[in-house]
Structures are given as structure tokens and as C-alpha cells.
Amino acid sequence: MKYSEIFFTLQGEGQFLGIPSVFFRTSTCNLRCSWCDTTYTSWRPEDKQISVSEAFNEITKFGVKHVVITGGEPCLQKTDLMTLCEMLSSKGHHITIETNATIFIPVQANFISMSPKLSNSIPFDDKLWEEIHDKERLKPEVIRLYLDKYECQVKFVINDIQDIQEVKLLAKQIPIPKEKIVLMPQGVIESDIKIRQKWIVEVCKETGYRYSPRLHLNIWGNKRGT
Ligand code: SF4
């Protein structure tokens, strides 16, 4: 498999916030978000190689129940991902897949954490990727499939107030239950996050959406392996 890192930390976002978890970060992505905070898996992928059995051994050696498979976009490596999840599941691990929700695969997982991309993610300074990214970034039928078949959350990275209208439209179109929608402030610097946090919290109170901090950034800052 193409991967970037395996590390043990706390889940920093969403429903399982604060739970000690092993992260397996796959490499390569079909999108190119302007604000991507793991560019080493997307814009400049490192693409280290690991076999499924090696990945299984590295993940399980921590002896931790919760495993988070993230990216990049893990669902691009369909066959290997499905095999790895079957192996982890057979050992009783709780598996979360973090995906941009553009590709559906019937993977064995306990929880699908989707992060569909709003227009704030379009890389306007890259003509090639501006077009590809904008065409690929939203697949409502994929989001619907995951919602129908798995326990899920749908996280949105919020930059400014116009983004909320996009979330509301999408939530109505698919539809997405409001309690499954999670809003997170965009940013990797604490001061940027704090400014957005204030008004996003008010939006959550008004709409019934959930708010999620980015705990790993609060604790460790924008560092790899956290
Ligand atoms: S989907 Fe995720 S990994 Fe891919 S470019 Fe966007 S933020 Fe980066």
C-alpha cells in the first residue's frame, strides 16, 4: 500500500474525539484542496510502500482498540484497504475510515467519517487541479450510500459564513440528518481557528449541527505524527 505514516495519538476530531487511537495514514489523493494540511499525501505524495500484512503488524503492535485509517484518500486503494480492514476487524479493532466521500467501497468498518469538500477548497492558483478538483470534490450519491450503510459523521471544514449556505443546501439535497453534520474551523494556526470558532459555535446552536475542535492542533500545533 502507498502510505505516509503510522502513529499512536488521540483522535482529534469529531464523534470519537479524545479516544486513544492508532492512525494509519495512506498516501495519494484524488483531490487537491487549496488548504490541504497533509500535502505530503496529496500535492507532493511521498508514497512509501508497505504490504497489507506489514501494515497490520505495525498497527496492532500498539495494542490499541481504535484504529483510524486516513489519508490522502484511503478508498483509492480499494482491495488492500478492504483486506486490511477484514484483518483488523477479525481481531476486534474498532475501525474508522476517514474519507473525502468521493469513492464508495463496501469496506468492513465501524464508522465512516466523511469530509466532503466545499467550494472553499478549490485551488484557484492551479489551473489543472482547479478543474479536476471542482469536478470531483462532491459526490452526493456516495455520501448517501455511506449514510445508508454505515454509522457516519459528515464533517465540513468551514472558512467563512458563505460556506454554511453550501452545507445547508447539501444537507437538504442528500439529505443528511443535522445531528450527523460536524463543522470544523479551517486553519492550522490557533489564532485563525479561534476567530472562526466563535461564530461557528453560534451557527451550531442555531442549526443543531455539531461543532468539533481540532484537538491535535490545540495540543501539539501543526506537526506530523500527532
Ligand atoms: S481530500 Fe484531504 S488529503 Fe485530499 S487534498 Fe483534500 S484535505 Fe488533502
Coordinates of N, CA and C and ligand atoms in Angstrom, one line a residue:
M1 N 0.8 -1.2 0.0 CA 0.0 0.0 0.0 C 0.9 1.2 0.0
K2 N 0.4 2.3 -0.6 CA 1.1 3.6 -0.5 C 0.7 4.2 0.8
Y3 N 1.6 4.6 1.6 CA 1.3 5.2 2.9 C 2.3 6.3 3.3
S4 N 2.0 7.0 4.3 CA 2.8 8.0 4.7 C 3.3 7.9 6.2
E5 N 2.4 7.5 7.1 CA 2.8 7.3 8.5 C 1.8 6.5 9.2
I6 N 2.4 5.9 10.3 CA 1.6 5.1 11.3 C 2.0 5.7 12.7
F7 N 1.0 6.1 13.5 CA 1.4 6.7 14.7 C 0.2 6.5 15.7
F8 N 0.6 6.6 17.0 CA -0.4 6.5 18.1 C -0.6 7.8 18.7
T9 N -1.9 8.3 18.8 CA -2.2 9.6 19.3 C -3.7 9.6 19.8
L10 N -4.3 10.7 20.0 CA -5.7 10.8 20.4 C -6.4 11.2 19.1
Q11 N -7.6 10.7 18.9 CA -8.5 11.2 17.8 C -8.7 12.6 18.1
G12 N -8.5 13.5 17.2 CA -8.5 14.9 17.4 C -9.8 15.6 16.9
E13 N -10.7 14.8 16.2 CA -11.8 15.5 15.6 C -13.1 14.6 15.7
G14 N -14.2 15.2 15.8 CA -15.5 14.5 15.6 C -16.0 13.6 16.8
Q15 N -16.8 12.6 16.4 CA -17.5 11.8 17.4 C -16.6 11.1 18.4
F16 N -15.5 10.7 18.0 CA -14.6 9.9 18.9 C -13.4 10.7 19.4
L17 N -13.7 12.0 19.5 CA -12.7 13.0 20.0 C -12.1 12.5 21.3
G18 N -10.7 12.5 21.4 CA -10.1 12.3 22.6 C -9.8 10.8 22.9
I19 N -10.3 9.9 22.0 CA -10.0 8.5 22.2 C -8.6 8.1 21.7
P20 N -7.8 7.4 22.5 CA -6.5 7.0 22.1 C -6.7 6.1 20.8
S21 N -6.0 6.4 19.8 CA -6.2 5.7 18.5 C -4.9 5.5 17.7
V22 N -4.7 4.5 17.0 CA -3.6 4.3 16.1 C -4.1 4.8 14.7
F23 N -3.3 5.7 14.2 CA -3.6 6.3 12.8 C -2.7 5.6 11.8
F24 N -3.4 5.2 10.7 CA -2.6 4.7 9.5 C -3.0 5.7 8.4
R25 N -2.0 6.5 8.0 CA -2.2 7.5 7.0 C -1.7 7.0 5.6
T26 N -2.7 6.7 4.8 CA -2.4 6.3 3.4 C -1.9 7.5 2.6
S27 N -1.3 7.2 1.5 CA -0.8 8.3 0.6 C -1.5 8.3 -0.7
T28 N -1.5 9.4 -1.4 CA -2.2 9.7 -2.6 C -3.7 10.1 -2.4
C29 N -4.1 11.1 -3.2 CA -5.5 11.6 -3.1 C -5.9 11.9 -4.5
N30 N -7.2 11.8 -4.7 CA -7.8 12.2 -6.0 C -8.2 13.7 -6.0
L31 N -8.1 14.4 -4.8 CA -8.4 15.8 -4.8 C -7.1 16.6 -4.5
R32 N -7.2 17.9 -4.6 CA -6.1 18.8 -4.2 C -6.7 20.0 -3.6
C33 N -7.1 19.9 -2.3 CA -7.6 21.0 -1.6 C -6.6 22.2 -1.4
S34 N -7.1 23.4 -1.6 CA -6.2 24.6 -1.5 C -5.5 24.6 -0.2
W35 N -6.3 24.2 0.9 CA -5.8 24.3 2.3 C -5.3 23.0 2.9
C36 N -5.1 22.0 2.0 CA -4.8 20.6 2.5 C -3.7 20.7 3.5
D37 N -3.9 20.1 4.7 CA -2.9 20.1 5.8 C -2.0 18.9 5.8
T38 N -2.2 18.0 4.8 CA -1.3 16.8 4.6 C -0.9 16.8 3.2
T39 N -0.2 17.8 2.8 CA 0.2 17.9 1.4 C 1.2 16.8 1.0
Y40 N 1.8 16.2 2.0 CA 2.7 15.0 1.7 C 2.0 13.8 1.3
T41 N 0.6 13.9 1.3 CA -0.2 12.7 0.8 C -1.0 13.1 -0.5
S42 N -0.9 14.4 -0.9 CA -1.8 14.9 -2.0 C -0.9 15.6 -3.0
W43 N -0.6 16.9 -2.7 CA 0.1 17.7 -3.7 C 1.5 17.1 -4.0
R44 N 2.2 16.7 -2.9 CA 3.5 16.1 -3.0 C 3.6 14.7 -2.3
P45 N 2.9 13.7 -2.8 CA 2.8 12.5 -2.1 C 4.2 11.8 -2.0
E46 N 4.4 11.3 -0.8 CA 5.7 10.5 -0.5 C 5.6 9.1 -1.0
D47 N 4.4 8.5 -0.9 CA 4.2 7.2 -1.5 C 5.2 6.1 -1.0
K48 N 5.4 6.0 0.3 CA 6.2 4.9 0.8 C 5.3 3.7 0.6
Q49 N 6.0 2.5 0.5 CA 5.2 1.3 0.3 C 5.2 0.4 1.6
I50 N 4.1 -0.3 1.8 CA 4.0 -1.2 2.9 C 3.0 -2.3 2.5
S51 N 3.3 -3.5 2.8 CA 2.4 -4.6 2.4 C 1.2 -4.6 3.4
V52 N 0.1 -5.2 3.1 CA -1.0 -5.3 4.0 C -0.6 -6.0 5.3
S53 N 0.1 -7.1 5.2 CA 0.5 -7.8 6.5 C 1.4 -6.9 7.3
E54 N 2.3 -6.2 6.7 CA 3.2 -5.3 7.5 C 2.4 -4.2 8.1
A55 N 1.5 -3.6 7.4 CA 0.7 -2.6 7.9 C -0.1 -3.1 9.1
F56 N -0.7 -4.3 9.0 CA -1.4 -4.9 10.1 C -0.5 -5.1 11.3
N57 N 0.7 -5.6 11.1 CA 1.6 -5.8 12.2 C 2.0 -4.5 12.9
E58 N 2.3 -3.4 12.1 CA 2.6 -2.1 12.6 C 1.5 -1.5 13.4
I59 N 0.3 -1.7 12.9 CA -0.9 -1.0 13.6 C -1.2 -1.8 14.9
T60 N -1.1 -3.1 14.8 CA -1.6 -3.9 16.0 C -0.5 -3.9 17.1
K61 N 0.7 -3.6 16.8 CA 1.7 -3.7 17.8 C 1.5 -2.7 19.0
F62 N 0.7 -1.7 18.7 CA 0.4 -0.7 19.8 C -0.5 -1.3 20.8
G63 N -1.3 -2.3 20.5 CA -2.2 -2.9 21.4 C -3.4 -2.0 21.7
V64 N -3.9 -1.2 20.7 CA -4.9 -0.2 20.9 C -6.2 -0.6 20.1
K65 N -7.3 -0.5 20.8 CA -8.6 -1.0 20.1 C -8.9 -0.1 18.9
H66 N -8.9 1.2 19.1 CA -9.3 2.1 18.0 C -8.3 2.3 16.9
V67 N -8.7 2.1 15.7 CA -7.8 2.3 14.5 C -8.5 3.3 13.6
V68 N -7.7 4.3 13.2 CA -8.3 5.3 12.2 C -7.4 5.2 11.0
I69 N -8.1 4.9 9.9 CA -7.4 4.8 8.6 C -7.8 6.1 7.8
T70 N -6.8 6.9 7.5 CA -7.0 8.2 7.0 C -6.1 8.4 5.7
G71 N -6.0 9.6 5.3 CA -5.2 9.9 4.1 C -4.6 11.3 4.1
G72 N -4.4 11.7 2.8 CA -4.8 11.1 1.5 C -6.3 10.6 1.4
E73 N -6.5 9.8 0.4 CA -7.8 9.2 0.3 C -7.7 7.7 0.3
P74 N -8.0 7.0 1.5 CA -7.7 5.6 1.6 C -8.5 4.7 0.6
C75 N -9.7 5.2 0.2 CA -10.6 4.4 -0.6 C -10.0 4.2 -2.1
L76 N -9.0 4.9 -2.4 CA -8.3 4.7 -3.7 C -7.6 3.4 -3.8
Q77 N -7.2 2.8 -2.6 CA -6.5 1.5 -2.6 C -7.5 0.5 -2.1
K78 N -8.5 0.3 -2.9 CA -9.7 -0.5 -2.5 C -9.4 -1.9 -2.0
T79 N -8.7 -2.7 -2.8 CA -8.5 -4.1 -2.5 C -7.7 -4.3 -1.2
D80 N -6.6 -3.6 -1.1 CA -5.7 -3.7 0.0 C -6.4 -3.1 1.3
L81 N -7.1 -2.0 1.1 CA -7.8 -1.4 2.3 C -8.9 -2.4 2.8
M82 N -9.6 -3.1 1.9 CA -10.6 -4.0 2.3 C -10.0 -5.2 3.1
T83 N -8.9 -5.7 2.5 CA -8.2 -6.8 3.2 C -7.7 -6.4 4.6
L84 N -7.1 -5.3 4.7 CA -6.5 -4.8 5.9 C -7.7 -4.6 7.0
C85 N -8.8 -4.1 6.5 CA -9.9 -3.9 7.5 C -10.5 -5.2 7.9
E86 N -10.6 -6.2 7.0 CA -11.0 -7.5 7.4 C -10.1 -8.1 8.5
M87 N -8.8 -7.9 8.3 CA -7.8 -8.5 9.3 C -8.0 -7.8 10.6
L88 N -8.1 -6.5 10.6 CA -8.2 -5.7 11.9 C -9.5 -6.0 12.6
S89 N -10.6 -6.1 11.8 CA -11.9 -6.4 12.3 C -11.9 -7.8 13.0
S90 N -11.3 -8.7 12.4 CA -11.3 -10.1 12.9 C -10.5 -10.1 14.3
K91 N -9.7 -9.1 14.6 CA -9.0 -9.0 15.9 C -9.8 -8.1 16.9
G92 N -10.9 -7.7 16.5 CA -11.8 -6.9 17.4 C -11.5 -5.4 17.4
H93 N -10.8 -4.9 16.4 CA -10.5 -3.5 16.4 C -11.7 -2.7 16.0
H94 N -11.8 -1.5 16.5 CA -12.8 -0.5 16.1 C -12.2 0.3 15.0
I95 N -12.8 0.3 13.8 CA -12.2 0.9 12.6 C -13.0 2.1 12.2
T96 N -12.3 3.2 12.1 CA -12.9 4.4 11.5 C -12.1 4.7 10.2
I97 N -12.9 4.9 9.1 CA -12.3 5.3 7.8 C -12.6 6.8 7.7
E98 N -11.5 7.6 7.5 CA -11.7 9.0 7.2 C -11.6 9.1 5.7
T99 N -12.6 9.6 5.0 CA -12.6 9.7 3.6 C -13.2 11.0 3.1
N100 N -12.8 11.4 1.9 CA -13.4 12.6 1.3 C -14.8 12.4 0.7
A101 N -15.2 11.1 0.7 CA -16.5 10.7 0.3 C -16.8 10.9 -1.2
T102 N -15.8 10.6 -2.0 CA -16.0 10.7 -3.4 C -16.0 9.3 -4.0
I103 N -15.6 8.3 -3.2 CA -15.5 6.9 -3.7 C -16.2 6.0 -2.7
F104 N -17.1 5.2 -3.2 CA -17.8 4.2 -2.2 C -17.1 2.9 -2.4
I105 N -16.7 2.3 -1.2 CA -16.3 0.9 -1.2 C -16.9 0.2 0.0
P106 N -17.3 -1.1 -0.2 CA -18.0 -1.8 0.9 C -17.0 -2.3 1.9
V107 N -16.3 -1.5 2.6 CA -15.3 -1.8 3.5 C -15.8 -2.2 4.8
Q108 N -15.1 -3.2 5.5 CA -15.6 -3.6 6.9 C -15.1 -2.5 7.9
A109 N -16.0 -1.7 8.3 CA -15.6 -0.6 9.2 C -16.7 -0.3 10.2
N110 N -16.4 0.2 11.4 CA -17.4 0.5 12.4 C -18.0 1.9 12.1
F111 N -17.1 2.8 11.5 CA -17.6 4.2 11.4 C -16.9 4.8 10.2
I112 N -17.7 5.5 9.5 CA -17.2 6.3 8.3 C -17.3 7.8 8.6
S113 N -16.1 8.4 8.6 CA -16.0 9.8 8.9 C -15.8 10.5 7.5
M114 N -16.9 11.1 7.0 CA -16.8 11.7 5.7 C -16.4 13.2 5.8
S115 N -15.6 13.6 4.9 CA -15.3 15.1 4.8 C -15.5 15.6 3.4
P116 N -16.7 15.8 3.0 CA -16.9 16.3 1.6 C -16.4 17.7 1.5
K117 N -15.9 18.1 0.4 CA -15.2 19.4 0.2 C -16.1 20.5 -0.4
L118 N -16.2 21.6 0.3 CA -17.0 22.7 -0.2 C -16.1 23.5 -1.2
S119 N -16.8 24.6 -1.7 CA -16.0 25.3 -2.8 C -14.8 26.1 -2.2
N120 N -14.8 26.2 -0.9 CA -13.6 26.9 -0.3 C -12.3 26.1 -0.5
S121 N -12.4 24.9 -0.9 CA -11.2 24.0 -1.1 C -10.6 24.1 -2.5
I122 N -11.3 24.8 -3.4 CA -10.8 24.8 -4.8 C -9.5 25.5 -4.9
P123 N -8.5 24.9 -5.6 CA -7.2 25.5 -5.7 C -7.1 26.4 -6.9
F124 N -7.6 27.7 -6.8 CA -7.7 28.6 -7.9 C -6.3 29.0 -8.5
D125 N -5.2 28.7 -7.8 CA -3.9 29.1 -8.3 C -3.3 27.9 -9.1
D126 N -4.0 26.9 -9.4 CA -3.5 25.7 -10.1 C -4.6 25.4 -11.2
K127 N -4.4 25.8 -12.4 CA -5.4 25.7 -13.5 C -5.8 24.2 -13.7
L128 N -4.9 23.3 -13.7 CA -5.2 21.9 -14.0 C -6.0 21.3 -12.8
W129 N -5.6 21.5 -11.6 CA -6.3 20.9 -10.5 C -7.5 21.7 -10.1
E130 N -7.6 23.0 -10.4 CA -8.8 23.7 -10.2 C -10.0 23.0 -10.8
E131 N -9.8 22.6 -12.1 CA -10.9 22.0 -12.8 C -11.2 20.5 -12.3
I132 N -10.1 19.7 -12.2 CA -10.3 18.3 -11.8 C -10.9 18.3 -10.4
H133 N -10.3 19.1 -9.5 CA -10.8 19.1 -8.1 C -12.3 19.5 -8.0
D134 N -12.6 20.5 -8.7 CA -14.0 21.0 -8.6 C -15.0 20.0 -9.2
K135 N -14.6 19.3 -10.2 CA -15.5 18.3 -10.8 C -15.6 17.1 -9.9
E136 N -14.6 16.7 -9.2 CA -14.6 15.5 -8.4 C -15.0 15.7 -6.9
R137 N -15.0 16.9 -6.4 CA -15.0 17.1 -4.9 C -16.3 16.7 -4.2
L138 N -17.4 16.7 -5.0 CA -18.7 16.4 -4.3 C -19.4 15.3 -5.1
K139 N -19.7 14.2 -4.4 CA -20.4 13.1 -4.9 C -21.6 12.8 -4.0
P140 N -22.7 13.5 -4.2 CA -23.8 13.3 -3.2 C -24.3 11.8 -3.2
E141 N -24.2 11.1 -4.3 CA -24.7 9.7 -4.3 C -23.8 8.8 -3.4
V142 N -22.5 9.2 -3.3 CA -21.6 8.4 -2.5 C -21.9 8.7 -1.0
I143 N -22.1 9.9 -0.7 CA -22.4 10.3 0.7 C -23.7 9.6 1.1
R144 N -24.7 9.6 0.2 CA -25.9 8.9 0.5 C -25.7 7.4 0.8
L145 N -24.9 6.7 0.0 CA -24.6 5.3 0.2 C -24.0 5.0 1.5
Y146 N -23.0 5.8 1.9 CA -22.3 5.6 3.2 C -23.3 5.8 4.3
L147 N -24.2 6.9 4.2 CA -25.1 7.2 5.2 C -26.1 6.0 5.4
D148 N -26.5 5.4 4.3 CA -27.4 4.3 4.3 C -26.9 3.0 4.9
K149 N -25.6 2.8 4.8 CA -25.0 1.5 5.1 C -24.1 1.5 6.3
Y150 N -23.7 2.7 6.9 CA -22.8 2.7 8.0 C -23.2 3.7 9.0
E151 N -22.6 3.6 10.2 CA -22.7 4.7 11.2 C -21.7 5.8 10.7
C152 N -22.1 7.0 10.6 CA -21.3 8.0 9.9 C -21.4 9.4 10.6
Q153 N -20.4 10.2 10.3 CA -20.5 11.6 10.5 C -20.1 12.3 9.2
V154 N -20.5 13.5 9.0 CA -20.2 14.3 7.8 C -19.6 15.6 8.3
K155 N -18.2 15.7 8.1 CA -17.5 16.8 8.7 C -17.3 17.8 7.5
F156 N -17.5 19.1 7.8 CA -17.2 20.1 6.9 C -16.2 21.1 7.4
V157 N -15.2 21.4 6.6 CA -14.2 22.4 7.0 C -14.7 23.8 6.6
I158 N -14.9 24.7 7.6 CA -15.6 25.9 7.4 C -14.6 27.1 7.4
N159 N -14.7 27.9 6.4 CA -13.8 29.0 6.2 C -14.5 30.3 6.5
D160 N -15.6 30.6 5.9 CA -16.4 31.8 6.1 C -17.9 31.5 6.1
I161 N -18.7 32.5 6.3 CA -20.1 32.3 6.6 C -20.8 31.8 5.3
Q162 N -20.3 32.1 4.1 CA -21.0 31.6 2.9 C -20.9 30.1 2.9
D163 N -19.9 29.5 3.5 CA -19.8 28.0 3.5 C -21.1 27.4 4.1
I164 N -21.7 28.1 5.1 CA -22.8 27.5 5.8 C -24.0 27.3 4.8
Q165 N -24.1 28.2 3.9 CA -25.2 28.0 2.9 C -25.0 26.8 2.1
E166 N -23.7 26.5 1.7 CA -23.4 25.3 0.9 C -23.7 24.1 1.7
V167 N -23.4 24.1 3.0 CA -23.7 22.9 3.9 C -25.2 22.7 3.9
K168 N -25.9 23.8 4.1 CA -27.4 23.7 4.3 C -28.0 23.1 3.0
L169 N -27.5 23.6 1.8 CA -28.1 23.1 0.5 C -27.8 21.6 0.4
L170 N -26.6 21.2 0.7 CA -26.2 19.8 0.5 C -27.0 18.9 1.5
A171 N -27.1 19.4 2.7 CA -27.8 18.7 3.7 C -29.3 18.4 3.3
K172 N -29.9 19.4 2.6 CA -31.2 19.3 2.1 C -31.3 18.3 0.9
Q173 N -30.3 18.5 0.0 CA -30.3 17.7 -1.3 C -30.1 16.2 -1.0
I174 N -29.2 15.8 -0.1 CA -28.8 14.4 0.0 C -29.9 13.5 0.6
P175 N -30.6 13.7 1.6 CA -30.4 14.6 2.7 C -29.5 14.0 3.8
I176 N -28.9 14.9 4.6 CA -28.1 14.5 5.8 C -28.7 14.9 7.1
P177 N -29.0 14.0 8.0 CA -29.6 14.4 9.3 C -28.7 15.4 10.0
K178 N -29.3 16.4 10.6 CA -28.5 17.5 11.2 C -27.5 17.1 12.2
E179 N -27.9 16.0 13.0 CA -27.0 15.5 14.1 C -25.8 14.8 13.6
K180 N -25.8 14.5 12.3 CA -24.6 13.8 11.7 C -23.6 14.8 11.1
I181 N -24.0 16.1 11.0 CA -23.2 17.1 10.4 C -22.3 17.8 11.5
V182 N -21.0 17.8 11.2 CA -20.0 18.4 12.1 C -19.3 19.5 11.4
L183 N -19.2 20.7 12.1 CA -18.5 21.8 11.5 C -17.2 22.0 12.2
M184 N -16.1 22.2 11.4 CA -14.8 22.4 12.0 C -14.2 23.6 11.4
P185 N -13.5 24.5 12.2 CA -12.9 25.7 11.6 C -11.7 25.3 10.7
Q186 N -11.6 26.0 9.6 CA -10.4 25.8 8.7 C -9.2 26.5 9.4
G187 N -8.0 26.0 9.3 CA -6.8 26.6 9.8 C -5.9 25.7 10.5
V188 N -4.6 26.0 10.5 CA -3.7 25.2 11.3 C -3.0 26.0 12.3
I189 N -3.4 27.3 12.4 CA -2.8 28.2 13.4 C -3.9 28.5 14.4
E190 N -3.5 28.4 15.7 CA -4.6 28.6 16.7 C -5.3 29.9 16.6
S191 N -4.7 31.0 16.3 CA -5.4 32.3 16.3 C -6.4 32.3 15.2
D192 N -6.1 31.7 14.0 CA -7.1 31.6 12.9 C -8.3 30.8 13.3
I193 N -8.0 29.7 14.0 CA -9.1 28.8 14.4 C -10.0 29.5 15.4
K194 N -9.4 30.2 16.3 CA -10.2 30.9 17.4 C -11.1 31.9 16.8
I195 N -10.7 32.6 15.8 CA -11.6 33.6 15.2 C -12.8 32.9 14.6
R196 N -12.6 31.9 13.9 CA -13.7 31.1 13.2 C -14.6 30.4 14.2
Q197 N -13.9 29.9 15.2 CA -14.6 29.1 16.3 C -15.8 29.9 16.9
K198 N -15.6 31.2 17.1 CA -16.6 32.0 17.8 C -17.9 32.0 17.1
W199 N -17.9 32.2 15.8 CA -19.1 32.3 15.0 C -19.7 30.9 14.6
I200 N -18.7 30.0 14.4 CA -19.2 28.6 14.0 C -20.0 28.0 15.2
V201 N -19.6 28.2 16.4 CA -20.3 27.7 17.5 C -21.8 28.3 17.5
E202 N -21.9 29.6 17.2 CA -23.3 30.2 17.1 C -24.1 29.5 16.0
V203 N -23.5 29.2 14.9 CA -24.2 28.5 13.8 C -24.7 27.2 14.3
C204 N -23.8 26.5 15.0 CA -24.2 25.1 15.5 C -25.4 25.2 16.5
K205 N -25.4 26.3 17.3 CA -26.5 26.4 18.3 C -27.8 26.7 17.5
E206 N -27.7 27.4 16.4 CA -28.9 27.8 15.6 C -29.4 26.6 14.8
T207 N -28.5 25.8 14.2 CA -28.9 24.7 13.3 C -29.0 23.3 13.9
G208 N -28.4 23.1 15.0 CA -28.3 21.7 15.5 C -27.2 20.9 15.0
Y209 N -26.3 21.5 14.2 CA -25.1 20.8 13.7 C -24.2 20.7 14.9
R210 N -23.2 19.8 14.8 CA -22.2 19.7 15.9 C -21.0 20.5 15.6
Y211 N -20.3 20.9 16.7 CA -19.0 21.6 16.5 C -17.9 20.7 16.9
S212 N -16.8 20.7 16.1 CA -15.7 19.9 16.5 C -14.4 20.8 16.5
P213 N -13.7 20.8 17.6 CA -12.4 21.4 17.6 C -11.4 20.5 16.8
R214 N -10.2 20.9 16.7 CA -9.1 20.1 16.1 C -8.1 20.0 17.2
L215 N -8.4 19.0 18.1 CA -7.6 18.8 19.3 C -6.1 18.6 19.2
H216 N -5.7 17.9 18.1 CA -4.3 17.7 17.9 C -3.6 19.0 17.6
L217 N -4.3 19.9 16.9 CA -3.6 21.2 16.7 C -3.5 22.0 18.0
N218 N -4.6 22.0 18.8 CA -4.6 22.7 20.1 C -3.4 22.2 21.0
I219 N -3.2 20.9 21.0 CA -2.2 20.3 21.9 C -0.8 20.4 21.3
W220 N -0.6 20.0 20.1 CA 0.7 19.9 19.5 C 1.1 20.9 18.4
G221 N 0.1 21.6 18.0 CA 0.3 22.5 16.8 C 0.3 21.7 15.5
N222 N 0.7 22.3 14.4 CA 0.7 21.7 13.1 C 1.9 20.8 12.9
K223 N 1.9 19.7 13.6 CA 3.1 18.8 13.5 C 2.6 17.4 13.0
R224 N 3.5 16.8 12.2 CA 3.2 15.4 11.7 C 3.2 14.4 12.8
G225 N 2.5 13.3 12.6 CA 2.6 12.2 13.6 C 1.9 12.5 14.9
T226 N 0.9 13.5 14.9 CA 0.2 13.8 16.1 C -1.3 13.7 15.7
Ligands
SF4_1 S1 -9.2 15.4 0.4 FE1 -7.9 15.5 2.2 S2 -5.9 14.7 1.7 FE2 -7.0 15.1 -0.2 S3 -6.3 17.2 -0.8 FE3 -8.2 17.4 0.4 S4 -7.5 17.7 2.5 FE4 -5.8 16.9 1.3

